CSV table of C-alpha atoms and ligand atoms in Angstrom, one decimal:
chain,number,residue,atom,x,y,z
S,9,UNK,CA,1.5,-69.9,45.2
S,10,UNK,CA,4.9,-69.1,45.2
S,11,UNK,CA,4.6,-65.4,43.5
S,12,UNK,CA,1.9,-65.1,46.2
S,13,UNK,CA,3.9,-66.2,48.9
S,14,UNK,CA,6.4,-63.6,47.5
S,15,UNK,CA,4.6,-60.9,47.1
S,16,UNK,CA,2.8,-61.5,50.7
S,17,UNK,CA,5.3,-62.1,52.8
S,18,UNK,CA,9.0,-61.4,50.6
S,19,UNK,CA,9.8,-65.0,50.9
S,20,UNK,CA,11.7,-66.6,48.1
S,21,UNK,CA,11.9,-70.7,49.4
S,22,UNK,CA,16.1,-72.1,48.8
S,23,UNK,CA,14.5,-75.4,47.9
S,24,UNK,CA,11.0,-76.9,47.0
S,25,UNK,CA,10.0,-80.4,48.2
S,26,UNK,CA,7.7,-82.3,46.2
S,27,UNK,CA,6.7,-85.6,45.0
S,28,UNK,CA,6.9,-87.0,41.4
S,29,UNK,CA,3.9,-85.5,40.2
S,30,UNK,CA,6.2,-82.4,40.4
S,31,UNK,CA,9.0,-84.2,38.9
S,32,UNK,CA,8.4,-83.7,34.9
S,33,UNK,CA,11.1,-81.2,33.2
S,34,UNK,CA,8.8,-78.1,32.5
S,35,UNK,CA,8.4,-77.8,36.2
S,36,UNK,CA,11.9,-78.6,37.2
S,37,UNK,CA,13.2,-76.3,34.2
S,38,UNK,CA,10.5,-73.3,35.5
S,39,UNK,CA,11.9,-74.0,39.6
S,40,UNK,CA,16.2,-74.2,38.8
S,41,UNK,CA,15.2,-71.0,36.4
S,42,UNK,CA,14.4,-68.9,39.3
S,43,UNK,CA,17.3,-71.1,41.6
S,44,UNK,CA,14.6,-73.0,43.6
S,45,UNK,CA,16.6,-76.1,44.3
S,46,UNK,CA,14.0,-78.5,43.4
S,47,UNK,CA,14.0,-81.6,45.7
S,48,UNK,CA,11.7,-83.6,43.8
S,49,UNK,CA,12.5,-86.9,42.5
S,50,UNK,CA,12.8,-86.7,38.6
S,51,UNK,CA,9.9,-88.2,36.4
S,52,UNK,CA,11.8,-90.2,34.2
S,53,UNK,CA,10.5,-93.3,31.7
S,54,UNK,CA,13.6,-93.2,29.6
S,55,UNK,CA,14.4,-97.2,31.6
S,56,UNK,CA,14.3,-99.9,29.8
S,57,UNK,CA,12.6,-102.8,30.9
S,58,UNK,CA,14.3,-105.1,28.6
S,59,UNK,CA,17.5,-105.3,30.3
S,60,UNK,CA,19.0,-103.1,28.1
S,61,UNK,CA,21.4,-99.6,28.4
S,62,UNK,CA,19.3,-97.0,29.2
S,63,UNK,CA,19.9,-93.5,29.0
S,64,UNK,CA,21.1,-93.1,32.7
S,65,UNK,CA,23.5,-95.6,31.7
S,66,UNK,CA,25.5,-92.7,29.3
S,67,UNK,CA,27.4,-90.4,30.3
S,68,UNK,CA,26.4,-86.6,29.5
S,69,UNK,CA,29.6,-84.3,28.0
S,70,UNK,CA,28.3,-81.0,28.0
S,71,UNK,CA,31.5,-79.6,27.1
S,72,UNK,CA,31.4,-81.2,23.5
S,73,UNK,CA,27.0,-81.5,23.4
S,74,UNK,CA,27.9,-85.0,23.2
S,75,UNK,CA,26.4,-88.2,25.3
S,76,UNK,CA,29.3,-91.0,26.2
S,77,UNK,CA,28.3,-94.9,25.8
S,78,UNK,CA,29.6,-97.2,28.7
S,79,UNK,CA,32.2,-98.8,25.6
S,80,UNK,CA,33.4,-94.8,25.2
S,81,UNK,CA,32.4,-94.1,22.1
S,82,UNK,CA,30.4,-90.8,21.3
S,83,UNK,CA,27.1,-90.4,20.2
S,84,UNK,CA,26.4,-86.7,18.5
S,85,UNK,CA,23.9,-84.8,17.3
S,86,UNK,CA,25.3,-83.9,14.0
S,87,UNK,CA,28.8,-84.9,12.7
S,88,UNK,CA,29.0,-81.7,9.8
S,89,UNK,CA,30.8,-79.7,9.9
S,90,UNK,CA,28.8,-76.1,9.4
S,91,UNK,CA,30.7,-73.2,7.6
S,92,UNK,CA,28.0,-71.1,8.7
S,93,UNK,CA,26.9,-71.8,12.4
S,94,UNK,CA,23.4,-70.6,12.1
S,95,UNK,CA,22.4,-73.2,9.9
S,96,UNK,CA,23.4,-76.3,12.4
S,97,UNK,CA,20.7,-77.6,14.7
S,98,UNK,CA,20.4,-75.3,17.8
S,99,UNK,CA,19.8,-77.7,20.3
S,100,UNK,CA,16.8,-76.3,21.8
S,101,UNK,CA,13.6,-78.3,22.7
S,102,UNK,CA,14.2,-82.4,22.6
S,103,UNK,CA,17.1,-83.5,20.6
S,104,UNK,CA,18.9,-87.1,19.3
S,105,UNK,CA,21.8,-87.8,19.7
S,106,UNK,CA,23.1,-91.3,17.6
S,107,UNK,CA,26.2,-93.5,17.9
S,108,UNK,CA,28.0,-94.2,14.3
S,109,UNK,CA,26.4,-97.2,12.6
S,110,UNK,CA,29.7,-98.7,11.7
S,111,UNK,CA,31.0,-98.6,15.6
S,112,UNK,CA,27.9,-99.8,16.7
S,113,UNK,CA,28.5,-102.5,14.4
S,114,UNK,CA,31.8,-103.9,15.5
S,115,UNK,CA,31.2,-103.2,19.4
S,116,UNK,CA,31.1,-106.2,21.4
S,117,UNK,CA,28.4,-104.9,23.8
S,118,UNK,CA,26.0,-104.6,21.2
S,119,UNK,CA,23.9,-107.2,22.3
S,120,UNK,CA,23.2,-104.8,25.5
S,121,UNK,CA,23.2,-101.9,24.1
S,122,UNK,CA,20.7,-102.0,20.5
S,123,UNK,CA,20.3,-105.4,19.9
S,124,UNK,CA,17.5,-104.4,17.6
S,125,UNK,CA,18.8,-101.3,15.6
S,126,UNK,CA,21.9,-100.5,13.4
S,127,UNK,CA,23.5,-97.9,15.9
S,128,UNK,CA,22.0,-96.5,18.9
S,129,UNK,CA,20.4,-93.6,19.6
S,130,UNK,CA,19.7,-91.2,22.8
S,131,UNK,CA,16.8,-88.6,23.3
S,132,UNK,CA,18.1,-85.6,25.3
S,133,UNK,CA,14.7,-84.2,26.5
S,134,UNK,CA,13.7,-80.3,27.0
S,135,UNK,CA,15.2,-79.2,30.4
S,136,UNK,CA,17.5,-82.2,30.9
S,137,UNK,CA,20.0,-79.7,32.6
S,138,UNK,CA,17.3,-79.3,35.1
S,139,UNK,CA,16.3,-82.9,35.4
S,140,UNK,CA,20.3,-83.8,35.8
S,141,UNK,CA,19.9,-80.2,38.7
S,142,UNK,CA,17.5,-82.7,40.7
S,143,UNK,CA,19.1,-86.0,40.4
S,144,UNK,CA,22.2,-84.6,41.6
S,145,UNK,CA,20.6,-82.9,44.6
S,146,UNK,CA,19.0,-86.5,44.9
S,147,UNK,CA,22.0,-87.8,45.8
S,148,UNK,CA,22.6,-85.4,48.5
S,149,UNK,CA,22.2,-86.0,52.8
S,150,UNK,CA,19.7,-82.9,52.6
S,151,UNK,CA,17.3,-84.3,50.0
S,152,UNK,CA,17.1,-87.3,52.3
S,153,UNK,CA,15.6,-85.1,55.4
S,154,UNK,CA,13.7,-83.5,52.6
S,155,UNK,CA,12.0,-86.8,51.8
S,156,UNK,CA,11.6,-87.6,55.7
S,157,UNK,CA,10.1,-83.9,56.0
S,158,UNK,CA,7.8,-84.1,52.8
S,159,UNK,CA,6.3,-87.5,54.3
S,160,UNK,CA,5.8,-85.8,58.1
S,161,UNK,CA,3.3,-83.1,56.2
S,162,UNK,CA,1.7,-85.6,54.0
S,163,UNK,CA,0.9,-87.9,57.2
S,164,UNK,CA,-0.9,-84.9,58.1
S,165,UNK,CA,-2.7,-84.2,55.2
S,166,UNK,CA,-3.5,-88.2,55.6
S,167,UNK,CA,-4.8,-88.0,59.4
S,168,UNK,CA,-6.8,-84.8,58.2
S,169,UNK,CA,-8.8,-87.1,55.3
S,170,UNK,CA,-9.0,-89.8,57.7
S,171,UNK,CA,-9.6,-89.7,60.7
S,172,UNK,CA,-10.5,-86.2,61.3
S,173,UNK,CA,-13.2,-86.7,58.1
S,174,UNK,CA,-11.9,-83.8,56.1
S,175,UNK,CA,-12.5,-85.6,52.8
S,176,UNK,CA,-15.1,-83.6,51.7
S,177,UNK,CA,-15.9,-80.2,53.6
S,178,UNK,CA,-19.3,-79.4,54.9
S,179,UNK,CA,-19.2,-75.3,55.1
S,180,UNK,CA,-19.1,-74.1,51.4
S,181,UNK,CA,-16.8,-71.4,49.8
S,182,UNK,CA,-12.8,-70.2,50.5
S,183,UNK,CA,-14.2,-68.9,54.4
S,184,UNK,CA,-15.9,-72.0,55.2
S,185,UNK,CA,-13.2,-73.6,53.7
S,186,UNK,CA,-10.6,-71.9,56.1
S,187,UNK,CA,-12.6,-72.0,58.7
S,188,UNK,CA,-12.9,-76.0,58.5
S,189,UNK,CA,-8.7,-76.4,58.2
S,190,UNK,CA,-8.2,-73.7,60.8
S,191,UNK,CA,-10.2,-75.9,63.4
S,192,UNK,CA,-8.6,-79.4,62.1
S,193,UNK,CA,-5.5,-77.7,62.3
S,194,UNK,CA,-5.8,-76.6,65.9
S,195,UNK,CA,-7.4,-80.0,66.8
S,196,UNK,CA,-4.2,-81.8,65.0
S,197,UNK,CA,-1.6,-79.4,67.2
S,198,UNK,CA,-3.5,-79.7,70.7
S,199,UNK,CA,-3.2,-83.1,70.0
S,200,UNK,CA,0.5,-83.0,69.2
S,201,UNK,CA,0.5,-81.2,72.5
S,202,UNK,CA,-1.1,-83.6,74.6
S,203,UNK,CA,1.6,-86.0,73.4
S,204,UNK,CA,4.2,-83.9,74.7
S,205,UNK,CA,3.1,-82.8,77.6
S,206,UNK,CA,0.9,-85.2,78.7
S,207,UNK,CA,-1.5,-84.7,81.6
S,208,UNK,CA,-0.4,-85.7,85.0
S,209,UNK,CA,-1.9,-88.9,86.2
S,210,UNK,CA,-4.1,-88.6,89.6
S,211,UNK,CA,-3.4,-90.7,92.2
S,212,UNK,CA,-7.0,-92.1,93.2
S,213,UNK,CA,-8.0,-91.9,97.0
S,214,UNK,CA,-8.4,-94.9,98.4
G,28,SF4,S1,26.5,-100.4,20.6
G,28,SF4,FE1,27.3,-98.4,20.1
G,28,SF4,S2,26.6,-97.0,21.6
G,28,SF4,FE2,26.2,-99.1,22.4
G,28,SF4,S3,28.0,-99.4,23.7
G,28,SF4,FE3,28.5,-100.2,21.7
G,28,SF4,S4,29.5,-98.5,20.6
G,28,SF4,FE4,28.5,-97.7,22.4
């Protein structure tokens, strides 16, 4: 849609507003790639629902390719040291990164952090830069009217299925099928209209 949109009209949209169907890192990857700024709320299951440290919890260094646990310590993806670069793990696709066993051991937040393992560990998912793109624009002023704006056209969408019966459509193929949203769309507006300008009220005779 957006190539189309591109090539149709030479529009190229700032930001994209979506829901969290949208939210998964191949699409948020594929929309900061080509500096869409994607305000879609992030699809995320690393939580935990035990009560423990989850990954939002550690901080992300990507200065050093290292995460940061709330005690400070640092949790790497490989501690060798490579004489020949090409031969250390590049990073790419998803990646662990683990705490050392022994300061796992001796840290007295343990219990909250890996109460179950030796040390812990931290999956850094493909296109986490693009994930961490969206929750930081999540944060923002402008991805709150985004939400408000997002819900305006899906109440739309809703009052379409609803009460104007568009559920299913009656006229078959892509120019009965315009034809059908063309009208609703038209009925929807005259009734925005109607709202703001409403007719004057008569006066009756007596
Ligand atoms: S258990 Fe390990 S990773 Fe967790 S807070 Fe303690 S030192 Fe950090």
């Amino acid at each position: 849609m957006l190539k189309r949109v591109k090539e149709k009209f030479d529009l190229h949209p700032e930001r994209l507003i979506a829901d969290t169907a949208y939210g998964t890192g191949p699409m948020l990857g594929w929309l900061v790639e080509r500096k869409i700024n994607p305000h879609i709320p992030v699809f995320d299951k690393s939580g935990r629902s035990n009560g423990t440290w989850s990954r939002a919890d550690f901080e992300w260094d990507a200065e050093n390719d290292q995460y940061i646990c709330p005690e400070g310590q640092e949790l790497k993806q490989f501690r060798r040291n490579y004489s020949d670069p090409n031969r250390r793990p590049t990073g790419q696709g998803r990646t662990k990164y683990r705490a050392l066993k022994l300061t796992c051991q001796a840290c007295p937040s343990k219990a909250k952090c890996c109460p179950n393992a030796d040390a812990r560990s931290i999956t850094r998912e493909e296109h986490e830069d693009a994930r961490q793109v969206a929750r930081d624009i999540a944060k923002t002023k402008q991805y709150d009217i985004s939400m408000k704006l997002r819900k305006k056209v899906e109440m739309l969408f809703a009052h379409l299925k609803r009460i104007l019966g568009l559920g299913r459509l009656r006229l078959r193929g892509p120019c009965g099928a315009n034809d059908e949203f063309l009208l609703a769309a038209t009925a929807q507006n005259l009734r925005k209209l109607a709202k703001i300008f409403p007719a004057p009220q008569q006066t009756r005779k007596a």
